[in-house]
Amino acid sequence: MDSVTKTKSPYSELFSLPGAKGFCLSAAIARLPVAMMGLGIVLALNHIYNNWTSAGLMSAVFTFSAAVVTPFYARLFDRFGQRKVGLVVLSVQAVAMLAFAFGAMHRISIGLLFILAVLMGLTQFAFGALVRTRWAWALAPQGARGEELLNTAYALESGVDECVFILGPILSAWLATSVNPVAQLFVPVAALLLGGLAFFSLRSTEPPAITEVSQEQLGQAGRVTNSPVDQGGVVKPGAHQGRYKAKSALSFPAVFLLFIIFIVFNMSFSAVDVTVTALTKQMGKEGIVGLQLSLIAVGSLCGALIFGSLKLKGSRWRYLLRYLILLTIGYVGFRLTMNNLVLLGMVELVTGLCVSPIYATGNLIVRGTVDSSSLTEGLSWLNTGSSIGTSLGSTLAGVALDAFGPPGAMMIPWIVTACSVPLALLGWAVSRKRDKKTNQL
């Protein structure tokens, strides 16, 4: 029996957990709008106004609005529970997305459409953070083995993200070019409702709500008498309400630094999306833009599967630094091969191998830094950083396209990713210094 257990795939172990298949699949479907809306807005707005700057700016406004509120929703999820908060926000989000889609379809004024884009963004929350919190909750009872499997779970979710981002742009581009220029704004609503409602219906895997207790309920030395978290910071299986107010995840230096890093390097992805969209249109091959953009996600999916099977040794910051350097080199290859879509696609596949490990490593750093009662918020700050970076990247790329064309815009990805490398190096240095002090105690 022991030999069978030892040879069992870590992915098989994950999906043997009760309810794991259900919440993983439903969350994947619910994340499809994230992969479709950014490019969908660009395609719809460029068709209506024939202006890349307006299209990129509106996509950025939507993404930035979502980024602003993501941590706020995350704290609500941690405080009151995923289902209780999620069903309300999900309903409002669907209405807001439909309002924007109908507004674009009827070609309302661009000013009003910008307002609807902001309102739509303000209803967005991070399903990725919710499902990663569920993995941490489900694996907590397994102790050390659970911590090992958490690496696999986070790599798996990064791979799921890439599957979503493979399908999303292809579906958006196909709907916009073959069905209707705004059809790609309606399909995400259906995916959101289907996946979201299924996810929130799975109550057996929902982490417990964490509520604030009064000072009178605190024990001596500030201890909580009915804390659902053990001394190791792991939520106890079967625990319920009753915890002191959690420390904000962003107050941890490591989380704050990761937040900045994720803003900077995520500017590259939206810049690539907008630039490749303009490049294929310029070449008269606009119909393959979705396929072209999905190639980096295919590589990232492969990278996630490989990374999830590894046993990490040493500082997670070292892995983050390594993959950011490789990603920068890959983006230089984008600029050199952009005039040949076949060569560009090959470089995208190879470069994509680095993408999922970056996200998985960042999530692992957060998981090892914050208290379990703030885990959803901590993970959401990375989503927020990604969203802010995405909005800035699409805006920069739109301006660069109108001013310099695709060659100038394709410079943005490698420049911004290179800027994130010194920040990761700083995080690694601080981490090593802290570890040395810990070992000396």
CSV table of C-alpha atoms in Angstrom, one decimal, residues 11 301-310 353:
chain,number,residue,atom,x,y,z
A,11,TYR,CA,-2.4,15.7,-9.4
A,301,LEU,CA,0.2,25.6,-19.6
A,302,CYS,CA,3.1,23.2,-20.3
A,303,GLY,CA,5.2,25.2,-17.8
A,304,ALA,CA,2.5,24.9,-15.2
A,305,LEU,CA,2.3,21.1,-15.5
A,306,ILE,CA,6.1,20.8,-15.3
A,307,PHE,CA,6.4,23.2,-12.4
A,308,GLY,CA,3.6,21.5,-10.4
A,309,SER,CA,5.5,18.2,-10.5
A,310,LEU,CA,8.7,19.7,-9.0
A,353,LEU,CA,7.0,28.1,-20.3
